[in-house]
Short mmCIF file of C-alpha atoms in Angstrom, two decimals:
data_model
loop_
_atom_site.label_atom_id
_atom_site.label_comp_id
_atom_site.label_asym_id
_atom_site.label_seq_id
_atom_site.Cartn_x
_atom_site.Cartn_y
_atom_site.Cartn_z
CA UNK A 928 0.46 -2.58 17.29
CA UNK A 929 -1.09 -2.88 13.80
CA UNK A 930 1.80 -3.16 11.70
CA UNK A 931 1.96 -6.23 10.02
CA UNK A 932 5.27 -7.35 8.58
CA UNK A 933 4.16 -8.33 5.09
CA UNK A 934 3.57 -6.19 1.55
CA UNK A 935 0.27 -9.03 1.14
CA UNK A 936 -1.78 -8.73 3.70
CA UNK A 937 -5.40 -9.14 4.34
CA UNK A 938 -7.87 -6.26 4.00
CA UNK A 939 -9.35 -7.05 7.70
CA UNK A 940 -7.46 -6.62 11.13
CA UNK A 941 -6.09 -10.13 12.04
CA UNK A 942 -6.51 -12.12 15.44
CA UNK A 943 -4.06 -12.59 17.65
CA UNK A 944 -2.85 -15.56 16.45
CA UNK A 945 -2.69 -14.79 12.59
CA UNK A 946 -0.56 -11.24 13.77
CA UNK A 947 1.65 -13.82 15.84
CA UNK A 948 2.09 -16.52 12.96
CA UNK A 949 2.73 -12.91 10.44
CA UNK A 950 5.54 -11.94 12.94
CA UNK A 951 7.35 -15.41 13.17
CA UNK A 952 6.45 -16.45 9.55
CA UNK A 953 7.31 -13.06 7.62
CA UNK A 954 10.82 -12.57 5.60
CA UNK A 955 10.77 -9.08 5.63
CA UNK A 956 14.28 -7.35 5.79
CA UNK A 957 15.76 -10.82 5.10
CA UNK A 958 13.93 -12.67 8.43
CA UNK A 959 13.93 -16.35 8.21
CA UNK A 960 10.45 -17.64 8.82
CA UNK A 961 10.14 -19.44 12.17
CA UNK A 962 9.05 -23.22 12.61
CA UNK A 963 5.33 -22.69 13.61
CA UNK A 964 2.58 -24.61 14.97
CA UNK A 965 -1.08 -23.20 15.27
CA UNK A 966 -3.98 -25.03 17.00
CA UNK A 967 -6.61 -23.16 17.44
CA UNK A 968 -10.76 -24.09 16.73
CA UNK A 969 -12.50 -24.92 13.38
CA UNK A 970 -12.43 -21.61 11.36
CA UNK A 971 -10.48 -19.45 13.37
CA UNK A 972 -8.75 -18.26 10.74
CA UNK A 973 -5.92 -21.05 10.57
CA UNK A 974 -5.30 -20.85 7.00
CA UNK A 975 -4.53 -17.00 6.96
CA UNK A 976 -1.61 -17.27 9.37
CA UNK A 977 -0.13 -19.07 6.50
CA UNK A 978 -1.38 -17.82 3.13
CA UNK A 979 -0.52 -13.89 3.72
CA UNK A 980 3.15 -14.81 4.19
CA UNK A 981 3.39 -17.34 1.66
CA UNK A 982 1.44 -14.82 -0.71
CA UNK A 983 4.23 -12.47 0.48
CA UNK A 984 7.45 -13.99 0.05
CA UNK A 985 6.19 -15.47 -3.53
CA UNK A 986 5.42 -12.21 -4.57
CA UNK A 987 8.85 -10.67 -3.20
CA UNK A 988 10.75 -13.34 -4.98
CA UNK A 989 8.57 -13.29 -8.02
CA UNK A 990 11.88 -13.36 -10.42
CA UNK A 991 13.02 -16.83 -8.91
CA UNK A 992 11.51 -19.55 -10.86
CA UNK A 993 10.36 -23.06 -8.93
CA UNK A 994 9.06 -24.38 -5.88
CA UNK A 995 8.80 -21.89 -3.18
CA UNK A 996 6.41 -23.18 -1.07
CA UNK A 997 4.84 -26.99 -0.98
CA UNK A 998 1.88 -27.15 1.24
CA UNK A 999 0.80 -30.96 2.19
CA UNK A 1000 -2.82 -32.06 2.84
CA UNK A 1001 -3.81 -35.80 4.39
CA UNK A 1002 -6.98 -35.48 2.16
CA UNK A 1003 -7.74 -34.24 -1.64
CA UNK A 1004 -11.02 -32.93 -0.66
CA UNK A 1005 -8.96 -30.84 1.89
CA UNK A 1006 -6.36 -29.83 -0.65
CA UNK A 1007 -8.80 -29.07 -3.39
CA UNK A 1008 -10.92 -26.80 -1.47
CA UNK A 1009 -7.64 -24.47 0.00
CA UNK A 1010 -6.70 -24.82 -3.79
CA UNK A 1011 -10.25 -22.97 -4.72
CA UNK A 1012 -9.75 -20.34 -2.11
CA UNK A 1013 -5.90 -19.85 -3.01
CA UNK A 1014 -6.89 -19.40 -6.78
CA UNK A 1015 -9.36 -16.74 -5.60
CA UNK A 1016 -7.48 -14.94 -3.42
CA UNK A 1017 -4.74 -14.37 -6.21
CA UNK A 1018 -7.62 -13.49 -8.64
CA UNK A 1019 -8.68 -10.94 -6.80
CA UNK A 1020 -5.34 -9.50 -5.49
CA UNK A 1021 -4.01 -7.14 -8.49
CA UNK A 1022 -0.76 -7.24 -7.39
CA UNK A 1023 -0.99 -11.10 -7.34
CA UNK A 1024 -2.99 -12.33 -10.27
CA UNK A 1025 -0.86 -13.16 -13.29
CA UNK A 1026 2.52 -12.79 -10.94
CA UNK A 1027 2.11 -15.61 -8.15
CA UNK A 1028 1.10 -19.42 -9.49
CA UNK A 1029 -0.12 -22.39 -7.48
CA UNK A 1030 -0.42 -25.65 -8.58
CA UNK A 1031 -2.45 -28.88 -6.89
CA UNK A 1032 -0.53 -31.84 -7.76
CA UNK A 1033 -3.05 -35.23 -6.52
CA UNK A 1034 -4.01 -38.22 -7.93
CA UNK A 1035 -5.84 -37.61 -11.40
CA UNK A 1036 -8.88 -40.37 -10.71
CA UNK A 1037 -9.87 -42.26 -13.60
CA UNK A 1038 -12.40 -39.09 -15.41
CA UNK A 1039 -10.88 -38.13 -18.48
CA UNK A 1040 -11.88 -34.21 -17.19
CA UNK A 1041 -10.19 -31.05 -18.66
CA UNK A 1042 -7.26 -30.13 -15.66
CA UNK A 1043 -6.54 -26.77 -15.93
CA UNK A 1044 -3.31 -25.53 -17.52
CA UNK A 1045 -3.17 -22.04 -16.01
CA UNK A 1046 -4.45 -20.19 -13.17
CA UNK A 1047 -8.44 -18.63 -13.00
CA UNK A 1048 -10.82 -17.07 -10.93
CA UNK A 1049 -11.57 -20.22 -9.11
CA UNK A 1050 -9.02 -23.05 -9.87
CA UNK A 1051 -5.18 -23.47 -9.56
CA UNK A 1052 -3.03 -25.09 -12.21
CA UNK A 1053 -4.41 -28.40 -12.50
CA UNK A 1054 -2.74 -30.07 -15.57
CA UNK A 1055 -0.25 -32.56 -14.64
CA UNK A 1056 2.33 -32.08 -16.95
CA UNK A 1057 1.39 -28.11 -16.80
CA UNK A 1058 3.05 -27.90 -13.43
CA UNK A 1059 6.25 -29.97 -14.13
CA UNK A 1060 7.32 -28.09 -17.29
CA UNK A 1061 6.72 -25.03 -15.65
CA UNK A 1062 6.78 -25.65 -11.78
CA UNK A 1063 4.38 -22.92 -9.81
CA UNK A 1064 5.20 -21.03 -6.74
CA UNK A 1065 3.11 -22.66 -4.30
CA UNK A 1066 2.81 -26.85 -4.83
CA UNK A 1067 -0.72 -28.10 -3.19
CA UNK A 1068 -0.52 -31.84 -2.59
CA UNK A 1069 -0.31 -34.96 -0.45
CA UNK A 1070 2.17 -37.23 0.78
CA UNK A 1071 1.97 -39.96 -1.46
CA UNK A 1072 2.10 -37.44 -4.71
CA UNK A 1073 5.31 -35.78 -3.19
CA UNK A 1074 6.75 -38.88 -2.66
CA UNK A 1075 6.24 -39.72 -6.53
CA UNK A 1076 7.03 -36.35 -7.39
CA UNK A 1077 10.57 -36.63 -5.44
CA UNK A 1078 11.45 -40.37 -6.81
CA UNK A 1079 10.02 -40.87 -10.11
CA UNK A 1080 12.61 -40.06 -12.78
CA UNK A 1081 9.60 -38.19 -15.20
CA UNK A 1082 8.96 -35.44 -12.18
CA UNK A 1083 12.53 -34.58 -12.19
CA UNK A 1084 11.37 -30.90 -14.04
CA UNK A 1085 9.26 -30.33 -11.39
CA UNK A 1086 12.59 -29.50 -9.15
CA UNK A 1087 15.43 -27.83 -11.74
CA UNK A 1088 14.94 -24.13 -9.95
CA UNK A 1089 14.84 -25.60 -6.38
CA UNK A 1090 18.22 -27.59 -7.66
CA UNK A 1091 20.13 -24.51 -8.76
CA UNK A 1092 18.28 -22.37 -6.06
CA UNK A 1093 18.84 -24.26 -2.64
CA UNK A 1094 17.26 -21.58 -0.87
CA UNK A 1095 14.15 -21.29 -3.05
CA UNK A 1096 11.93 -23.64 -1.07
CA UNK A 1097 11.27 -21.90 2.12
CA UNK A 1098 7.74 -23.35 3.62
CA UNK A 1099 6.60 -26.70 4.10
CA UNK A 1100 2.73 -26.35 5.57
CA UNK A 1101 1.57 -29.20 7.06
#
């Protein structure tokens, strides 16, 4: 049927394969999302099977602080443009906006440009040190940042909730 395991869910009837990734990746009623792999063509839809019940389970647990989801892109332009499209969706989602944070955590580059310090209508939390004071629900990055993030002694911040809260951190999109 149509019933779709999650509170945040998209305003259009999914495809098969976004209701099947909703069913395995939903915690609803305390259900542990399922290891999932989706390969299906170039925009099919891949990135909703994901985002609803991420959106979802960051908005259920809205009162735990930290790192509850870390999504990993091989490519900044890749990461910043799902970081443009998550920003909107929680913009336009008024259960979402103001509640659910995201954060894109990449190399800087060398342009001295104004990084975002909280989230807007098209943009993520931006600012560096923004993110590791106050560490968003959902961290957009790539392996090489994670890897800093995880050694280097001046991230540490980033990962106090997830520390105290082992069971905080429950996707890792690839």
């Amino acid at each position: 049927g149509n019933d779709i395991p999650l509170e945040i869910k998209p305003n259009f009837p999914p495809y098969d394969h976004q209701h099947k990734a909703f069913n395995r990746l939903n915690t609803k009623n305390g259900h542990i999302p399922q290891s999932t792999l989706i390969t299906t063509g170039t925009s099919s839809g891949k990135t909703e099977c994901f985002l609803y019940p991420v959106l979802d389970y960051c908005f259920k647990n809205k009162n735990r602080q930290g790192i509850k989801v870390i999504i990993l892109y091989p490519m900044n332009a890749l990461a910043t443009d799902q970081a443009k499209r998550l920003a909107e969706t929680i913009w336009t989602d008024d259960i979402l906006k103001g509640v659910v944070t995201a954060g894109l955590f990449i190399g800087e580059g060398k342009e001295k440009k104004k990084f975002p310090t909280e989230m807007g209508e098209s943009h993520v939390i931006e600012n560096r040190q923004a993110i590791v004071d106050s560490p968003p629900d959902i961290l957009l990055t790539n392996f090489k940042m994670l890897d800093y993030a995880l050694m280097r002694n001046n991230y540490h911040n980033l990962w106090s909730f997830n520390l105290n809260d082992t069971s905080l951190l429950q996707f890792l999109v690839l």
